């Protein structure tokens, strides 16, 4: 079974409380998602491989460490995942970005895929799928299905708010992937929204409602 980790740094918890408030503006919401993604990225990228490098300080020659240059890809689930991309890119600016477009049918709660645009060598990359919300898990499961169908093998899923139902569904469907979340909330309501949650992440991020 892959790792399941709640990244509960005090800065993340503080920013998450502001993010959840219904009075938080679109501008602040966008900035907070960006900041939390960056703080989470610091932890999620902890396992990046290193290699030895010979360098010369003003004093002596020495062997030190540098990132091994493993190929990375950030894959946001549209729309709301877009809000987490820059936070990750600020840490690993050379990463490629793929996009998976998906929306949840509000009646059936089933995800509908409408776009998949990925780096050509996606099968060779360490992939970070990002989406602020893991609710029923339908969108995340379909996104990972979609990536695996194209040969992807090394996948981590990063969200801000998750529901127990979504975590369980994603773990059952894809036991090999690691899941990182900033908070594990209480439950889903009858409309498939996370409680207490933060509402509709896409609408709050882009100001569409
Ligand atoms: C939201 C969210 C996830 C999905 C989570 O997207 O960003 O992708 O719902 O729900 P699930 O776990 O039950 O699938 P939404 O469908 O609202 O699309 P949007 O980002 O375009 O608004
Ligand atoms: N999608 C959202 O944006 N919010 C939820 O609470 C559940 C799914």
mmCIF file of C-alpha atoms and ligand atoms in Angstrom:
data_model
loop_
_atom_site.group_PDB
_atom_site.id
_atom_site.type_symbol
_atom_site.label_atom_id
_atom_site.label_comp_id
_atom_site.label_asym_id
_atom_site.label_seq_id
_atom_site.Cartn_x
_atom_site.Cartn_y
_atom_site.Cartn_z
ATOM 1 C CA UNK A 1 0.000 0.000 0.000
ATOM 2 C CA UNK A 2 1.287 3.484 -0.883
ATOM 3 C CA UNK A 3 1.909 6.122 1.731
ATOM 4 C CA UNK A 4 -0.949 8.241 3.135
ATOM 5 C CA UNK A 5 0.295 11.418 4.786
ATOM 6 C CA UNK A 6 -1.469 14.423 6.276
ATOM 7 C CA UNK A 7 0.939 17.361 6.035
ATOM 8 C CA UNK A 8 -0.124 19.374 9.043
ATOM 9 C CA UNK A 9 2.562 22.046 9.403
ATOM 10 C CA UNK A 10 1.202 24.971 11.495
ATOM 11 C CA UNK A 11 1.577 27.365 8.545
ATOM 12 C CA UNK A 12 -0.523 25.044 6.396
ATOM 13 C CA UNK A 13 -3.213 24.689 9.073
ATOM 14 C CA UNK A 14 -3.365 28.467 9.523
ATOM 15 C CA UNK A 15 -3.654 29.163 5.796
ATOM 16 C CA UNK A 16 -6.214 26.379 5.385
ATOM 17 C CA UNK A 17 -8.485 28.000 7.987
ATOM 18 C CA UNK A 18 -8.480 31.237 5.972
ATOM 19 C CA UNK A 19 -9.027 29.298 2.742
ATOM 20 C CA UNK A 20 -12.107 27.566 4.156
ATOM 21 C CA UNK A 21 -13.873 30.787 5.221
ATOM 22 C CA UNK A 22 -16.761 31.649 2.927
ATOM 23 C CA UNK A 23 -15.791 35.329 3.121
ATOM 24 C CA UNK A 24 -12.328 34.749 1.600
ATOM 25 C CA UNK A 25 -12.060 36.575 -1.742
ATOM 26 C CA UNK A 26 -11.122 34.953 -5.042
ATOM 27 C CA UNK A 27 -7.790 36.790 -4.990
ATOM 28 C CA UNK A 28 -6.929 35.597 -1.482
ATOM 29 C CA UNK A 29 -8.192 32.082 -2.234
ATOM 30 C CA UNK A 30 -5.889 31.849 -5.257
ATOM 31 C CA UNK A 31 -2.883 33.138 -3.313
ATOM 32 C CA UNK A 32 -3.531 30.743 -0.416
ATOM 33 C CA UNK A 33 -3.864 27.683 -2.688
ATOM 34 C CA UNK A 34 -0.551 28.678 -4.286
ATOM 35 C CA UNK A 35 1.177 29.106 -0.917
ATOM 36 C CA UNK A 36 -0.174 25.886 0.589
ATOM 37 C CA UNK A 37 0.797 23.936 -2.539
ATOM 38 C CA UNK A 38 4.345 25.275 -2.232
ATOM 39 C CA UNK A 39 4.554 24.368 1.464
ATOM 40 C CA UNK A 40 3.199 20.886 0.733
ATOM 41 C CA UNK A 41 5.587 20.508 -2.197
ATOM 42 C CA UNK A 42 8.531 20.956 0.163
ATOM 43 C CA UNK A 43 7.435 17.799 2.023
ATOM 44 C CA UNK A 44 6.147 15.841 -0.970
ATOM 45 C CA UNK A 45 9.482 16.301 -2.772
ATOM 46 C CA UNK A 46 11.442 15.011 0.217
ATOM 47 C CA UNK A 47 12.292 11.722 -1.552
ATOM 48 C CA UNK A 48 13.904 13.313 -4.608
ATOM 49 C CA UNK A 49 17.057 11.374 -5.450
ATOM 50 C CA UNK A 50 20.468 13.006 -5.043
ATOM 51 C CA UNK A 51 23.790 12.323 -6.699
ATOM 52 C CA UNK A 52 27.378 13.236 -5.864
ATOM 53 C CA UNK A 53 28.932 16.287 -7.482
ATOM 54 C CA UNK A 54 32.556 17.444 -7.310
ATOM 55 C CA UNK A 55 32.773 21.160 -6.533
ATOM 56 C CA UNK A 56 35.409 23.607 -5.429
ATOM 57 C CA UNK A 57 34.768 26.005 -2.553
ATOM 58 C CA UNK A 58 37.135 28.977 -2.018
ATOM 59 C CA UNK A 59 38.939 26.663 0.434
ATOM 60 C CA UNK A 60 39.095 23.197 -1.119
ATOM 61 C CA UNK A 61 37.753 20.591 -3.524
ATOM 62 C CA UNK A 62 34.857 18.597 -2.076
ATOM 63 C CA UNK A 63 32.178 16.074 -2.999
ATOM 64 C CA UNK A 64 28.676 17.359 -2.340
ATOM 65 C CA UNK A 65 25.097 16.536 -3.375
ATOM 66 C CA UNK A 66 22.851 17.779 -6.127
ATOM 67 C CA UNK A 67 19.436 16.680 -7.386
ATOM 68 C CA UNK A 68 19.893 13.680 -9.666
ATOM 69 C CA UNK A 69 17.861 15.401 -12.317
ATOM 70 C CA UNK A 70 15.145 12.749 -12.363
ATOM 71 C CA UNK A 71 12.450 13.771 -14.783
ATOM 72 C CA UNK A 72 9.367 15.181 -13.064
ATOM 73 C CA UNK A 73 5.876 16.044 -14.243
ATOM 74 C CA UNK A 74 3.197 18.046 -12.462
ATOM 75 C CA UNK A 75 -0.276 17.037 -13.656
ATOM 76 C CA UNK A 76 -3.146 19.238 -12.467
ATOM 77 C CA UNK A 77 -6.718 17.971 -12.764
ATOM 78 C CA UNK A 78 -8.563 20.886 -14.383
ATOM 79 C CA UNK A 79 -9.787 23.208 -13.405
ATOM 80 C CA UNK A 80 -8.936 23.576 -9.736
ATOM 81 C CA UNK A 81 -5.630 21.677 -9.930
ATOM 82 C CA UNK A 82 -4.213 24.569 -11.959
ATOM 83 C CA UNK A 83 -4.084 26.600 -8.754
ATOM 84 C CA UNK A 84 -1.463 24.236 -7.309
ATOM 85 C CA UNK A 85 0.943 24.138 -10.271
ATOM 86 C CA UNK A 86 2.948 27.315 -9.644
ATOM 87 C CA UNK A 87 3.603 26.401 -6.015
ATOM 88 C CA UNK A 88 5.260 23.183 -7.171
ATOM 89 C CA UNK A 89 7.071 24.850 -10.061
ATOM 90 C CA UNK A 90 8.602 27.387 -7.707
ATOM 91 C CA UNK A 91 10.420 24.415 -6.117
ATOM 92 C CA UNK A 92 11.181 22.392 -9.263
ATOM 93 C CA UNK A 93 11.089 24.920 -12.111
ATOM 94 C CA UNK A 94 12.295 22.462 -14.758
ATOM 95 C CA UNK A 95 9.394 20.043 -14.254
ATOM 96 C CA UNK A 96 7.087 19.512 -17.225
ATOM 97 C CA UNK A 97 3.352 20.111 -16.823
ATOM 98 C CA UNK A 98 0.635 17.811 -18.182
ATOM 99 C CA UNK A 99 -3.090 18.557 -18.023
ATOM 100 C CA UNK A 100 -6.065 16.308 -17.399
ATOM 101 C CA UNK A 101 -9.430 17.989 -17.852
ATOM 102 C CA UNK A 102 -12.234 16.501 -15.850
ATOM 103 C CA UNK A 103 -15.484 17.668 -14.340
ATOM 104 C CA UNK A 104 -17.887 15.968 -12.003
ATOM 105 C CA UNK A 105 -21.391 15.461 -13.310
ATOM 106 C CA UNK A 106 -23.328 17.119 -10.479
ATOM 107 C CA UNK A 107 -26.224 14.622 -10.787
ATOM 108 C CA UNK A 108 -24.338 11.341 -10.896
ATOM 109 C CA UNK A 109 -21.114 12.635 -9.248
ATOM 110 C CA UNK A 110 -19.271 10.658 -11.957
ATOM 111 C CA UNK A 111 -16.173 12.334 -13.436
ATOM 112 C CA UNK A 112 -16.180 13.143 -17.158
ATOM 113 C CA UNK A 113 -12.794 13.408 -18.891
ATOM 114 C CA UNK A 114 -12.582 16.116 -21.566
ATOM 115 C CA UNK A 115 -8.850 16.695 -22.110
ATOM 116 C CA UNK A 116 -5.580 14.806 -21.691
ATOM 117 C CA UNK A 117 -2.393 16.588 -22.751
ATOM 118 C CA UNK A 118 0.789 15.115 -21.299
ATOM 119 C CA UNK A 119 4.565 15.282 -21.873
ATOM 120 C CA UNK A 120 5.497 12.668 -24.519
ATOM 121 C CA UNK A 121 7.800 10.777 -22.165
ATOM 122 C CA UNK A 122 5.242 10.637 -19.333
ATOM 123 C CA UNK A 123 6.013 6.926 -18.829
ATOM 124 C CA UNK A 124 9.546 7.848 -17.701
ATOM 125 C CA UNK A 125 8.603 10.641 -15.299
ATOM 126 C CA UNK A 126 7.900 10.867 -11.576
ATOM 127 C CA UNK A 127 4.379 12.312 -11.640
ATOM 128 C CA UNK A 128 2.651 14.549 -9.109
ATOM 129 C CA UNK A 129 -1.102 14.719 -9.760
ATOM 130 C CA UNK A 130 -2.470 17.830 -8.058
ATOM 131 C CA UNK A 131 -6.090 18.708 -7.245
ATOM 132 C CA UNK A 132 -7.252 20.668 -4.174
ATOM 133 C CA UNK A 133 -10.173 18.292 -3.497
ATOM 134 C CA UNK A 134 -10.410 14.510 -3.050
ATOM 135 C CA UNK A 135 -14.132 14.000 -2.419
ATOM 136 C CA UNK A 136 -15.679 10.745 -3.744
ATOM 137 C CA UNK A 137 -12.315 10.008 -5.351
ATOM 138 C CA UNK A 138 -13.886 9.552 -8.793
ATOM 139 C CA UNK A 139 -11.836 12.307 -10.484
ATOM 140 C CA UNK A 140 -8.532 11.217 -8.943
ATOM 141 C CA UNK A 141 -9.127 7.548 -9.821
ATOM 142 C CA UNK A 142 -9.977 8.360 -13.441
ATOM 143 C CA UNK A 143 -6.956 10.691 -13.729
ATOM 144 C CA UNK A 144 -4.612 7.977 -12.453
ATOM 145 C CA UNK A 145 -6.327 5.411 -14.759
ATOM 146 C CA UNK A 146 -5.694 7.776 -17.628
ATOM 147 C CA UNK A 147 -2.006 8.205 -16.723
ATOM 148 C CA UNK A 148 -1.430 4.479 -16.240
ATOM 149 C CA UNK A 149 -3.074 3.757 -19.595
ATOM 150 C CA UNK A 150 -0.322 5.913 -21.107
ATOM 151 C CA UNK A 151 2.433 4.009 -19.344
ATOM 152 C CA UNK A 152 2.887 6.135 -16.215
ATOM 153 C CA UNK A 153 4.124 4.085 -13.283
ATOM 154 C CA UNK A 154 5.459 6.443 -10.675
ATOM 155 C CA UNK A 155 2.560 8.561 -9.380
ATOM 156 C CA UNK A 156 1.896 10.615 -6.245
ATOM 157 C CA UNK A 157 -1.432 12.352 -5.601
ATOM 158 C CA UNK A 158 -1.429 15.681 -3.747
ATOM 159 C CA UNK A 159 -4.570 17.439 -2.515
ATOM 160 C CA UNK A 160 -5.450 20.068 0.050
ATOM 161 C CA UNK A 161 -8.727 18.732 1.450
ATOM 162 C CA UNK A 162 -9.726 15.078 1.433
ATOM 163 C CA UNK A 163 -12.701 13.058 2.625
ATOM 164 C CA UNK A 164 -12.292 9.584 4.150
ATOM 165 C CA UNK A 165 -14.529 8.151 1.399
ATOM 166 C CA UNK A 166 -12.248 9.505 -1.345
ATOM 167 C CA UNK A 167 -9.029 8.386 0.320
ATOM 168 C CA UNK A 168 -10.432 4.844 0.723
ATOM 169 C CA UNK A 169 -11.676 4.703 -2.875
ATOM 170 C CA UNK A 170 -8.376 5.958 -4.301
ATOM 171 C CA UNK A 171 -6.329 3.581 -2.150
ATOM 172 C CA UNK A 172 -8.509 0.642 -3.226
ATOM 173 C CA UNK A 173 -8.369 1.544 -6.909
ATOM 174 C CA UNK A 174 -4.653 2.421 -6.943
ATOM 175 C CA UNK A 175 -2.886 0.896 -3.927
ATOM 176 C CA UNK A 176 0.529 1.685 -5.423
ATOM 177 C CA UNK A 177 0.291 5.491 -5.290
ATOM 178 C CA UNK A 178 1.225 7.789 -2.409
ATOM 179 C CA UNK A 179 -1.454 10.238 -1.228
ATOM 180 C CA UNK A 180 -0.637 13.543 0.464
ATOM 181 C CA UNK A 181 -3.278 15.866 1.899
ATOM 182 C CA UNK A 182 -3.206 19.009 4.019
ATOM 183 C CA UNK A 183 -6.270 17.847 5.963
ATOM 184 C CA UNK A 184 -8.493 14.796 6.246
ATOM 185 C CA UNK A 185 -11.993 16.175 6.774
ATOM 186 C CA UNK A 186 -15.007 14.557 8.384
ATOM 187 C CA UNK A 187 -17.220 13.261 5.570
ATOM 188 C CA UNK A 188 -19.105 13.951 2.345
ATOM 189 C CA UNK A 189 -22.572 15.479 2.374
ATOM 190 C CA UNK A 190 -25.479 14.210 0.265
ATOM 191 C CA UNK A 191 -24.314 16.336 -2.690
ATOM 192 C CA UNK A 192 -20.801 14.885 -2.626
ATOM 193 C CA UNK A 193 -19.266 18.001 -1.051
ATOM 194 C CA UNK A 194 -16.626 17.667 1.642
ATOM 195 C CA UNK A 195 -17.723 18.649 5.176
ATOM 196 C CA UNK A 196 -16.538 21.058 6.526
ATOM 197 C CA UNK A 197 -14.528 21.484 3.288
ATOM 198 C CA UNK A 198 -14.276 24.779 1.479
ATOM 199 C CA UNK A 199 -17.059 24.581 -1.101
ATOM 200 C CA UNK A 200 -16.437 24.272 -4.828
ATOM 201 C CA UNK A 201 -12.705 24.720 -5.306
ATOM 202 C CA UNK A 202 -12.870 25.500 -9.050
ATOM 203 C CA UNK A 203 -15.545 28.157 -8.618
ATOM 204 C CA UNK A 204 -13.765 29.760 -5.662
ATOM 205 C CA UNK A 205 -10.404 29.751 -7.453
ATOM 206 C CA UNK A 206 -11.708 31.287 -10.671
ATOM 207 C CA UNK A 207 -14.629 33.307 -9.320
ATOM 208 C CA UNK A 208 -17.185 31.534 -11.504
ATOM 209 C CA UNK A 209 -19.985 31.442 -8.938
HETATM 210 C C1 LIG B 1 -13.686 19.218 -8.203
HETATM 211 C C2 LIG B 1 -12.283 19.044 -7.687
HETATM 212 C C3 LIG B 1 -11.970 17.624 -8.083
HETATM 213 C C4 LIG B 1 -13.313 16.948 -7.955
HETATM 214 C C5 LIG B 1 -13.311 16.134 -6.695
HETATM 215 O O1 LIG B 1 -13.694 19.471 -9.557
HETATM 216 O O2 LIG B 1 -11.376 19.983 -8.185
HETATM 217 O O3 LIG B 1 -11.456 17.489 -9.385
HETATM 218 O O4 LIG B 1 -14.292 17.981 -7.882
HETATM 219 O O5 LIG B 1 -14.490 15.408 -6.575
HETATM 220 P P1 LIG B 1 -14.515 13.819 -6.626
HETATM 221 O O6 LIG B 1 -13.412 13.320 -5.740
HETATM 222 O O7 LIG B 1 -15.872 13.486 -6.093
HETATM 223 O O8 LIG B 1 -14.344 13.385 -8.050
HETATM 224 P P2 LIG B 1 -15.055 19.841 -10.357
HETATM 225 O O9 LIG B 1 -15.699 18.593 -10.859
HETATM 226 O O10 LIG B 1 -15.893 20.741 -9.498
HETATM 227 O O11 LIG B 1 -14.503 20.603 -11.638
HETATM 228 P P3 LIG B 1 -13.825 22.056 -11.723
HETATM 229 O O12 LIG B 1 -12.474 21.955 -11.038
HETATM 230 O O13 LIG B 1 -13.693 22.269 -13.193
HETATM 231 O O14 LIG B 1 -14.739 23.037 -11.055
HETATM 232 N N1 LIG B 2 -15.338 19.269 -5.383
HETATM 233 C C1 LIG B 2 -15.164 20.457 -4.773
HETATM 234 O O1 LIG B 2 -14.707 21.426 -5.383
HETATM 235 N N2 LIG B 2 -15.521 20.559 -3.487
HETATM 236 C C2 LIG B 2 -16.002 19.523 -2.787
HETATM 237 O O2 LIG B 2 -16.298 19.681 -1.582
HETATM 238 C C3 LIG B 2 -16.169 18.275 -3.447
HETATM 239 C C4 LIG B 2 -15.817 18.193 -4.746
#
